[in-house]
Short mmCIF file of C-alpha atoms in Angstrom, two decimals:
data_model
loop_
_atom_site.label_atom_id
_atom_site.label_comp_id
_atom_site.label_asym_id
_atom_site.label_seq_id
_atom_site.Cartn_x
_atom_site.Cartn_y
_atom_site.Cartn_z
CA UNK A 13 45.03 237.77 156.25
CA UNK A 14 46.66 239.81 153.75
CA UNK A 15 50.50 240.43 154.09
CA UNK A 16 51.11 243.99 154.85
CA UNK A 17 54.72 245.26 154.15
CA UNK A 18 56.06 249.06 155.09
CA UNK A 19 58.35 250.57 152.40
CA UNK A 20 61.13 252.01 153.72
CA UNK A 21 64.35 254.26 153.03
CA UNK A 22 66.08 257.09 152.31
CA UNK A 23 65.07 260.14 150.23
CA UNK A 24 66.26 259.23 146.34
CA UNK A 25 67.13 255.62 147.50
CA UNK A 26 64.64 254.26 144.39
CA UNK A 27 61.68 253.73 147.11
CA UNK A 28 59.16 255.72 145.07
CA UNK A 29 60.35 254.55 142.17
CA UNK A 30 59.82 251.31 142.91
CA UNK A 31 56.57 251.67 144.43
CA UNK A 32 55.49 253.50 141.22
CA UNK A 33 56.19 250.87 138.85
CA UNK A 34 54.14 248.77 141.02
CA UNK A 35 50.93 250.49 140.55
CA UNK A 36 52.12 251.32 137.04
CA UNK A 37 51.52 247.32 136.99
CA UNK A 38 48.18 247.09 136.92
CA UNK A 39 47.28 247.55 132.88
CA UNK A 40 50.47 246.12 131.81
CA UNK A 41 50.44 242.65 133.48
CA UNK A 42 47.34 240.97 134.44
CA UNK A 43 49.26 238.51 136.27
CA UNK A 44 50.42 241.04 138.89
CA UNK A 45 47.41 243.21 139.55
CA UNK A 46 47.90 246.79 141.76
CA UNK A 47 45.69 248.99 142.65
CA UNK A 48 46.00 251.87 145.24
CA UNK A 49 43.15 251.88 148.99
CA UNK A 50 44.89 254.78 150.05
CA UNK A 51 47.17 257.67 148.68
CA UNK A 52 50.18 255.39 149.79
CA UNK A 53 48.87 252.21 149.87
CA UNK A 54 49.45 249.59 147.17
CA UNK A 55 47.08 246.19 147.10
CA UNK A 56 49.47 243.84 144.86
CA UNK A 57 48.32 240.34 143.60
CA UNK A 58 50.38 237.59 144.55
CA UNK A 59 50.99 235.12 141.59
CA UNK A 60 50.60 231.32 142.05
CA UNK A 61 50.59 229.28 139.20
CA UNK A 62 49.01 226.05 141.10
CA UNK A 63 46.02 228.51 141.85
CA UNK A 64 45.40 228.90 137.70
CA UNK A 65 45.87 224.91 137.20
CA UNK A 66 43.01 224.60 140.38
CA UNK A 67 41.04 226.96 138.81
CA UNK A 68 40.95 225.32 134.96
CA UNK A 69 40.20 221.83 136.78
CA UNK A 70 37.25 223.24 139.06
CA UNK A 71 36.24 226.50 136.61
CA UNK A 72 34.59 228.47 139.67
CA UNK A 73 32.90 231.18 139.41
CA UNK A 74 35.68 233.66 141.07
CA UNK A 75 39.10 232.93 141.23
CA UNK A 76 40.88 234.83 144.51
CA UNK A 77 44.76 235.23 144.85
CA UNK A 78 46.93 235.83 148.14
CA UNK A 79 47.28 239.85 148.20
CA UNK A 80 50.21 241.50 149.64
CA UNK A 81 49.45 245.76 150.71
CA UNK A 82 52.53 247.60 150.17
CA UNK A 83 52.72 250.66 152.63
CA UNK A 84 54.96 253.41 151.18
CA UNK A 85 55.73 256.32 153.38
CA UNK A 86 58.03 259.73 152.51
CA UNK A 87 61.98 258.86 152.76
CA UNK A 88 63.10 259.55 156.08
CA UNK A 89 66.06 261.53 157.29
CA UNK A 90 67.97 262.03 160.45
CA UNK A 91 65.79 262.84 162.99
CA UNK A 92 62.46 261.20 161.29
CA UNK A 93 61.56 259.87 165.16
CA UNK A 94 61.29 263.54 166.55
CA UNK A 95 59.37 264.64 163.47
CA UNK A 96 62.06 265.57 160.95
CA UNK A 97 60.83 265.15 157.61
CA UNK A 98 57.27 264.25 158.62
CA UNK A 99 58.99 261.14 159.80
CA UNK A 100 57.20 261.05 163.04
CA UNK A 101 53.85 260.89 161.32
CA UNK A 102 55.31 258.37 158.41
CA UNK A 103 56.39 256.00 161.06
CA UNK A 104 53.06 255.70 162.47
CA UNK A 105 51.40 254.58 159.42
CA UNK A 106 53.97 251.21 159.55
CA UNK A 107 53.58 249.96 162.97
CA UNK A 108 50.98 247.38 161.70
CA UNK A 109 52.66 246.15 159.17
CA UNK A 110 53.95 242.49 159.48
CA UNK A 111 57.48 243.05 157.62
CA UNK A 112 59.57 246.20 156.55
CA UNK A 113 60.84 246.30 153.21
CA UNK A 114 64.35 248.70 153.74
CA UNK A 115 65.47 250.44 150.17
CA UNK A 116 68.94 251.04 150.51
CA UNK A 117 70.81 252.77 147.40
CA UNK A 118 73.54 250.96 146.08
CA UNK A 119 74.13 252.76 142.87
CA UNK A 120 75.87 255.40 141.72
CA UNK A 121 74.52 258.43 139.54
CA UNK A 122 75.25 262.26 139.29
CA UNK A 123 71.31 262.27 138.15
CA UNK A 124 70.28 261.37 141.39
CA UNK A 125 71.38 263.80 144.34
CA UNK A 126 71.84 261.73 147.73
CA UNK A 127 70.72 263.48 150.73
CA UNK A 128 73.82 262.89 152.65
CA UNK A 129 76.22 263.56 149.37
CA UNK A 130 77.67 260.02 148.79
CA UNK A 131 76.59 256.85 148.50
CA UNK A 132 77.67 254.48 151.28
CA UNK A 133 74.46 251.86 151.86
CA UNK A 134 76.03 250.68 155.54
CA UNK A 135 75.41 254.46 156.88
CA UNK A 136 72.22 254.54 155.03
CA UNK A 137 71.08 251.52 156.27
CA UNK A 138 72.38 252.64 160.10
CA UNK A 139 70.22 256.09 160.11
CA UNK A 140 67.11 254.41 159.37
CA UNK A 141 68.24 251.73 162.06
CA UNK A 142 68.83 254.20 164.20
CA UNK A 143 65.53 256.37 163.50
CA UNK A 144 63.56 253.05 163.96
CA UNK A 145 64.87 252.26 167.34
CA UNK A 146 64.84 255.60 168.87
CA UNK A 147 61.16 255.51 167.66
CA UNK A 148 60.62 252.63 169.50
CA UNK A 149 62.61 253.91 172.26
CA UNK A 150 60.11 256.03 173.18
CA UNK A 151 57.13 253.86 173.14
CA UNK A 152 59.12 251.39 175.67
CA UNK A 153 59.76 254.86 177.60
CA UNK A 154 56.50 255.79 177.92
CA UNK A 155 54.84 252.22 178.79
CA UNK A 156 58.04 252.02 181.74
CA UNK A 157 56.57 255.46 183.04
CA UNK A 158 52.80 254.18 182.82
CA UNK A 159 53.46 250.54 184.73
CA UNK A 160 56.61 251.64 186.68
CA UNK A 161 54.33 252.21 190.11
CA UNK A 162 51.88 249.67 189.35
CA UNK A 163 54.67 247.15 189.31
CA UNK A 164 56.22 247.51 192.90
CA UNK A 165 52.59 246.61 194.02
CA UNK A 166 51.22 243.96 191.44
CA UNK A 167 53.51 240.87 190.31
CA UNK A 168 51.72 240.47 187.31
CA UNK A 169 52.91 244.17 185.79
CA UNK A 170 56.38 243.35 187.75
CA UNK A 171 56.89 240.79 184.67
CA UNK A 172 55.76 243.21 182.54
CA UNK A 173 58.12 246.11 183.72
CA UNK A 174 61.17 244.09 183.48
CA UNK A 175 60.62 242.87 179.95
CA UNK A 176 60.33 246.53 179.08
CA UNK A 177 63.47 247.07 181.13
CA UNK A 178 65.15 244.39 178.65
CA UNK A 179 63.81 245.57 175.64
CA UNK A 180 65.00 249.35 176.81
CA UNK A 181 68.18 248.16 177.32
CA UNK A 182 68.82 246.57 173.80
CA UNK A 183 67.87 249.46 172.14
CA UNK A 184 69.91 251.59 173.90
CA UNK A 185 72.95 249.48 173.03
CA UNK A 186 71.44 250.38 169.06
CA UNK A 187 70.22 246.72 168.55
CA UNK A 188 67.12 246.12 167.23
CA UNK A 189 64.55 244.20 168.90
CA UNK A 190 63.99 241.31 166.70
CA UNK A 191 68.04 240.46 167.58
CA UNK A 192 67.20 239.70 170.94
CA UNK A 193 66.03 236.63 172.11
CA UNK A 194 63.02 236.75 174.00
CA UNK A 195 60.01 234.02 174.94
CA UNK A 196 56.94 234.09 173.27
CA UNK A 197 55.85 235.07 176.77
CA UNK A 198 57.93 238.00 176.40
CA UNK A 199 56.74 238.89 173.53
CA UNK A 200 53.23 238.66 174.50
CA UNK A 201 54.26 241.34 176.97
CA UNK A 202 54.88 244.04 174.21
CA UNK A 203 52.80 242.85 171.40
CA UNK A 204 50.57 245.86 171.65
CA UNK A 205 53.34 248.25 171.25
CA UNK A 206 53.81 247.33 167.69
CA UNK A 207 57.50 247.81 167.82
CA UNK A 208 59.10 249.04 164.66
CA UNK A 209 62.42 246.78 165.59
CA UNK A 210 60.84 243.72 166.24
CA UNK A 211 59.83 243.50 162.62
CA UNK A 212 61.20 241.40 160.39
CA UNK A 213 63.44 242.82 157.68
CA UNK A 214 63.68 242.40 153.92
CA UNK A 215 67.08 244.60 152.64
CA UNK A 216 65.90 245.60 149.13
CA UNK A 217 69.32 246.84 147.24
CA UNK A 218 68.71 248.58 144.70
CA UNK A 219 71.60 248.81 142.06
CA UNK A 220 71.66 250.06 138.39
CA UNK A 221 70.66 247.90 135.44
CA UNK A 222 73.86 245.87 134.85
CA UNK A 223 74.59 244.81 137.66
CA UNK A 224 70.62 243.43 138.70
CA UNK A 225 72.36 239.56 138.23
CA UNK A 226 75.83 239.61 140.38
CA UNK A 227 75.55 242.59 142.95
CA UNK A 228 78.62 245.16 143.05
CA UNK A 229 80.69 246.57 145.68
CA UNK A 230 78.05 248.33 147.38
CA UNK A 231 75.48 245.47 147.59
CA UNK A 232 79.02 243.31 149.37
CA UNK A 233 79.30 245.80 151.75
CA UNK A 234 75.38 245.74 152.66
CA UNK A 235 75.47 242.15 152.71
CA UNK A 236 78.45 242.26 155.20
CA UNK A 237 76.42 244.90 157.21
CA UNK A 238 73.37 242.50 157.80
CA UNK A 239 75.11 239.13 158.01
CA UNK A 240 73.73 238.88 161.61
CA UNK A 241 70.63 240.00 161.41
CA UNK A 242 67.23 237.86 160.57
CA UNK A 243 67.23 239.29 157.52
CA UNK A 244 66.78 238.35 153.89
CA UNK A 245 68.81 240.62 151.03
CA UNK A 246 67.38 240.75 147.27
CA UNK A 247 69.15 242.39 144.54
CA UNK A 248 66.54 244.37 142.27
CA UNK A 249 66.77 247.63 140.04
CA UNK A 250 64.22 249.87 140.34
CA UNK A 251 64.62 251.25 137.51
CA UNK A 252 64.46 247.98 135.26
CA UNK A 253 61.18 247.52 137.30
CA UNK A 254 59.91 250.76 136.25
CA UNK A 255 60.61 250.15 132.36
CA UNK A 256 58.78 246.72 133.02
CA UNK A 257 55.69 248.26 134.11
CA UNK A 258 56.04 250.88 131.27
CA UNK A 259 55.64 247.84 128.45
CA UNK A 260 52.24 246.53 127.29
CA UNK A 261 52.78 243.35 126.05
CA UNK A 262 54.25 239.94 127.64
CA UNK A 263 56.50 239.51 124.85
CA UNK A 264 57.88 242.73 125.81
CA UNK A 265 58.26 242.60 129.09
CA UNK A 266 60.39 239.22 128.50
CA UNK A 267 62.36 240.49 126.32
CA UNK A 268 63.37 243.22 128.19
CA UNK A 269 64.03 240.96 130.88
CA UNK A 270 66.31 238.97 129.16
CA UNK A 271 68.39 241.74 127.91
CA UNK A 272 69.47 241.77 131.66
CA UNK A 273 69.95 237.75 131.72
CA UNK A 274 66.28 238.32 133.99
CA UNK A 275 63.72 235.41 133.65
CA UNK A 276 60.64 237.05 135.66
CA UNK A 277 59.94 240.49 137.42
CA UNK A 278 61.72 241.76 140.55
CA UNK A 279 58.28 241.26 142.36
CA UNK A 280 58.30 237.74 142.05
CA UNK A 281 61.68 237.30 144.16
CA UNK A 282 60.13 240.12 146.53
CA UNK A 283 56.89 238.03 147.16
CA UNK A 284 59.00 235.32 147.66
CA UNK A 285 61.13 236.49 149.91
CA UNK A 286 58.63 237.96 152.38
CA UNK A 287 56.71 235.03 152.25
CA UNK A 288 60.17 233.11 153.41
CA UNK A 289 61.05 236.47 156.18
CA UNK A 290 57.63 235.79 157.34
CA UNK A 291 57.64 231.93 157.02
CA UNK A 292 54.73 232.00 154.67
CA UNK A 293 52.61 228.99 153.10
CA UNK A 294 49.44 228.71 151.14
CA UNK A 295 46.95 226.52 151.20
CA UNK A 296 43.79 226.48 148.53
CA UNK A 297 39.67 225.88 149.01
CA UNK A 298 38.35 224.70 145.57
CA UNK A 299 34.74 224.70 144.86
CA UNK A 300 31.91 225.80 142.22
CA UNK A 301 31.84 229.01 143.58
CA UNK A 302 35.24 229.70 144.25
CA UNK A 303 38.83 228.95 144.25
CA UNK A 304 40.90 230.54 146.97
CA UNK A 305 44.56 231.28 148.05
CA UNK A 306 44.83 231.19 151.83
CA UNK A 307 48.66 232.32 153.57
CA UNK A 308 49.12 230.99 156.81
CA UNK A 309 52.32 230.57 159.24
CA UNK A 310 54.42 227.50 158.24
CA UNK A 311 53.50 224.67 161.11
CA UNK A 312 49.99 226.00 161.49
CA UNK A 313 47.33 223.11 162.07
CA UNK A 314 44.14 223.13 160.60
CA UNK A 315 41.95 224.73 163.12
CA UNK A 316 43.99 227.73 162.97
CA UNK A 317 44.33 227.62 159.44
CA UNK A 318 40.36 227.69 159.27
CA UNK A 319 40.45 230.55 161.43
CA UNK A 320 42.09 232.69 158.60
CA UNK A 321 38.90 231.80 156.51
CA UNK A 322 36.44 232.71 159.64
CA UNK A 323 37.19 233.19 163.60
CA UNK A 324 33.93 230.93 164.04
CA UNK A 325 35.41 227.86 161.89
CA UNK A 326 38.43 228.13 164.24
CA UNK A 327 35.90 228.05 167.16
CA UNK A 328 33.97 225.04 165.45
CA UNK A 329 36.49 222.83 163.76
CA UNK A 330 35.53 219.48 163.58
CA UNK A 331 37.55 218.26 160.84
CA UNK A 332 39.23 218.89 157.80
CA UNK A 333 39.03 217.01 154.11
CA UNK A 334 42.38 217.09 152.97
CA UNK A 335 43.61 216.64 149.10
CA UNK A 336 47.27 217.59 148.53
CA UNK A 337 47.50 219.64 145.55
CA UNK A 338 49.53 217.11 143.14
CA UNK A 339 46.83 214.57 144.04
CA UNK A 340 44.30 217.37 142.82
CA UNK A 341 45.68 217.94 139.42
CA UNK A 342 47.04 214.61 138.77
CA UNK A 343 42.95 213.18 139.53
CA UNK A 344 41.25 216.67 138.40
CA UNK A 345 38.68 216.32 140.62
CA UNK A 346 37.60 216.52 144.58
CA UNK A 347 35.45 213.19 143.51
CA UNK A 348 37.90 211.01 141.74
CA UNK A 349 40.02 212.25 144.51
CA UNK A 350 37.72 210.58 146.76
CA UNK A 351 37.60 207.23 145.24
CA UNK A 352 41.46 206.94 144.35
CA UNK A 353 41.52 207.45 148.32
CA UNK A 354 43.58 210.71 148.56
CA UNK A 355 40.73 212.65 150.50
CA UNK A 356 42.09 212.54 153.59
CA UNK A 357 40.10 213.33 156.86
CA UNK A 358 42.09 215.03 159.14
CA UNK A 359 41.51 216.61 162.83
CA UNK A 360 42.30 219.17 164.95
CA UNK A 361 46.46 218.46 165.19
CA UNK A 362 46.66 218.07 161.17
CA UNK A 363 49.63 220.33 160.53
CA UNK A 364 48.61 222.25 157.06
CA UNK A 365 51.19 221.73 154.45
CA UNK A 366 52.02 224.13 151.51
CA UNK A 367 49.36 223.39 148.71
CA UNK A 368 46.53 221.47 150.70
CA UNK A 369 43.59 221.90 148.91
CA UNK A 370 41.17 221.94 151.91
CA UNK A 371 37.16 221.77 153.27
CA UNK A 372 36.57 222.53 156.79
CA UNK A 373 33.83 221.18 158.63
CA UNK A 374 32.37 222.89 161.63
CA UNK A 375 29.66 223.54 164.20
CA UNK A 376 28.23 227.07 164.71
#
């Protein structure tokens, strides 16, 4: 269940800069691993320090993080949904991503050449809006013309036609879909249509180095902008990013950080944040073989949270053994655990709770 996030933005917004320093990671800082599956996809490593303390307790044999894949695709430009830019063909390679990560420029430099001369990150952030949504437009278009018949005869695809007809309508008032309130039902109803809108949204603004720590006038005016969306704003410079991933050493790299009055990489905050958009927890399985980072949706019980490890231990729960991580380090083992009596066995409506270190036990 790796977290997949689409890049998104602008031309000269800082996207690929960002995304560059990223994979620039990979030698510099072991603790934030990159590597690249495709020519625009990035696999980063999410860091957890409870999974190191696990792992010097139980010394497995493999030690496996939470990943996040980073999806970067060319900067769009007006008229991206009907294929300006390429941005027909970019837009297809996010729709199964779980979250959108939105660059928007808020800094100023003569350098740097803005595609639509000035910087002004509300319009930015509108023409990708509005790209998005007429992109999705015209999936909801085409699914009305493919059920609109079936639906006069069959109740079943009338339910379906009129959620369309809802959606349709919200989009063509240039709302996204994620700001209107449907049922899970509903939902349900268009899942398959992988709708760019219904996404959640992390605004990344990204600003010049000195003002990383309070925002400026631009980032206000973004903030403003998004107030009542279901959206979560982080301040980050690219560029201090990109020096970051440029220096060898840890020393380095926190010393360069504090020049800025930084205490850890932009990453960090950006893991954290999309683990927060999405409503993100992990939960651990510690053994001789291996220690392992599992994300799963805050509120998930433990059946489904087995189901992340293997559809068939979903299918055969019988029980969980339970340890809460404190309990774990404070005992430093699964056995002493056991006889202190913090082993709990739990069943099928056990809600999972950030940090359980877990066994499932299950029938073929």
């Amino acid at each position: 269940m790796a977290l997949q996030c689409g890049i998104v933005g602008l031309p000269n917004v800082g996207k690929s800069t960002l995304f560059n320093s990223l994979s620039n990671a990979k030698a510099q800082a072991a603790n934030f691993p990159f590597c690249t599956i495709e020519p625009n996809v990035g696999v980063i490593t999410v860091p957890d320090p409870r999974l190191e303390a696990l792992s010097k307790i139980v010394k497995p044999q493999n030690v496996v993080p939470n990943t996040i894949e980073i999806v970067d695709i060319a900067g769009l430009v007006k008229g991206a949904s009907k294929g300006e830019g390429l941005g027909n063909q970019f837009l297809g390679n996010i729709r199964d991503t779980d979250a959108i990560i939105h660059v928007v420029r808020c800094f100023t430099d003569d350098n740097v050449v803005h595609v639509d001369g000035s910087v002004d990150p509300v319009r930015d952030k509108e023409i990708i809006d509005f790209e998005l949504e007429l992109k999705d437009l015209e999936s909801i278009d085409k699914r009305i013309q493919k059920v609109e018949k079936q639906a006069k005869i069959d109740k079943k695809i009338q339910v379906t036609y009129e959620v369309l007809q809802k959606v349709k309508l919200h989009l063509e008032q240039g709302k996204p879909v994620r700001s209107l309130e449907l049922s899970d039902n509903e939902k349900d109803e268009i899942a398959d249509l992988h709708l760019l809108t219904i996404k959640p949204v992390l605004y990344l603004a990204n600003v010049e180095e000195e003002a990383v720590l309070t925002g400026n006038a631009y980032t206000q005016k973004l903030m403003e902008a998004v107030k009542e969306e279901n959206a979560e704003i982080l301040i980050i410079s690219a560029k201090i990013e990109s020096e970051i991933a440029e220096l060898t050493e840890h020393a380095e790299r926190m010393d360069y950080l504090a020049m800025y009055g930084l205490t850890e990489p932009g990453i960090n905050r950006l893991i954290r944040s999309a683990y927060k958009l999405l409503n993100l927890i992990t939960y651990f399985t510690a053994g001789e073989k291996e220690v392992r980072a599992w994300p799963i949706h805050r509120g998930d019980k433990a059946p489904q949270a087995a189901g992340v490890i293997h559809t068939d231990f979903e299918k055969g729960f019988i029980r969980a053994e339970v340890i809460g991580y404190d309990d774990f380090i404070q005992y430093a083992s699964e056995a002493a655990c056991r006889e202190a009596g913090k082993l709990n066995v739990e069943g099928k409506e056990y809600v999972v709770k950030d940090g359980d270190v877990m066994h499932f036990r299950f029938n073929v």
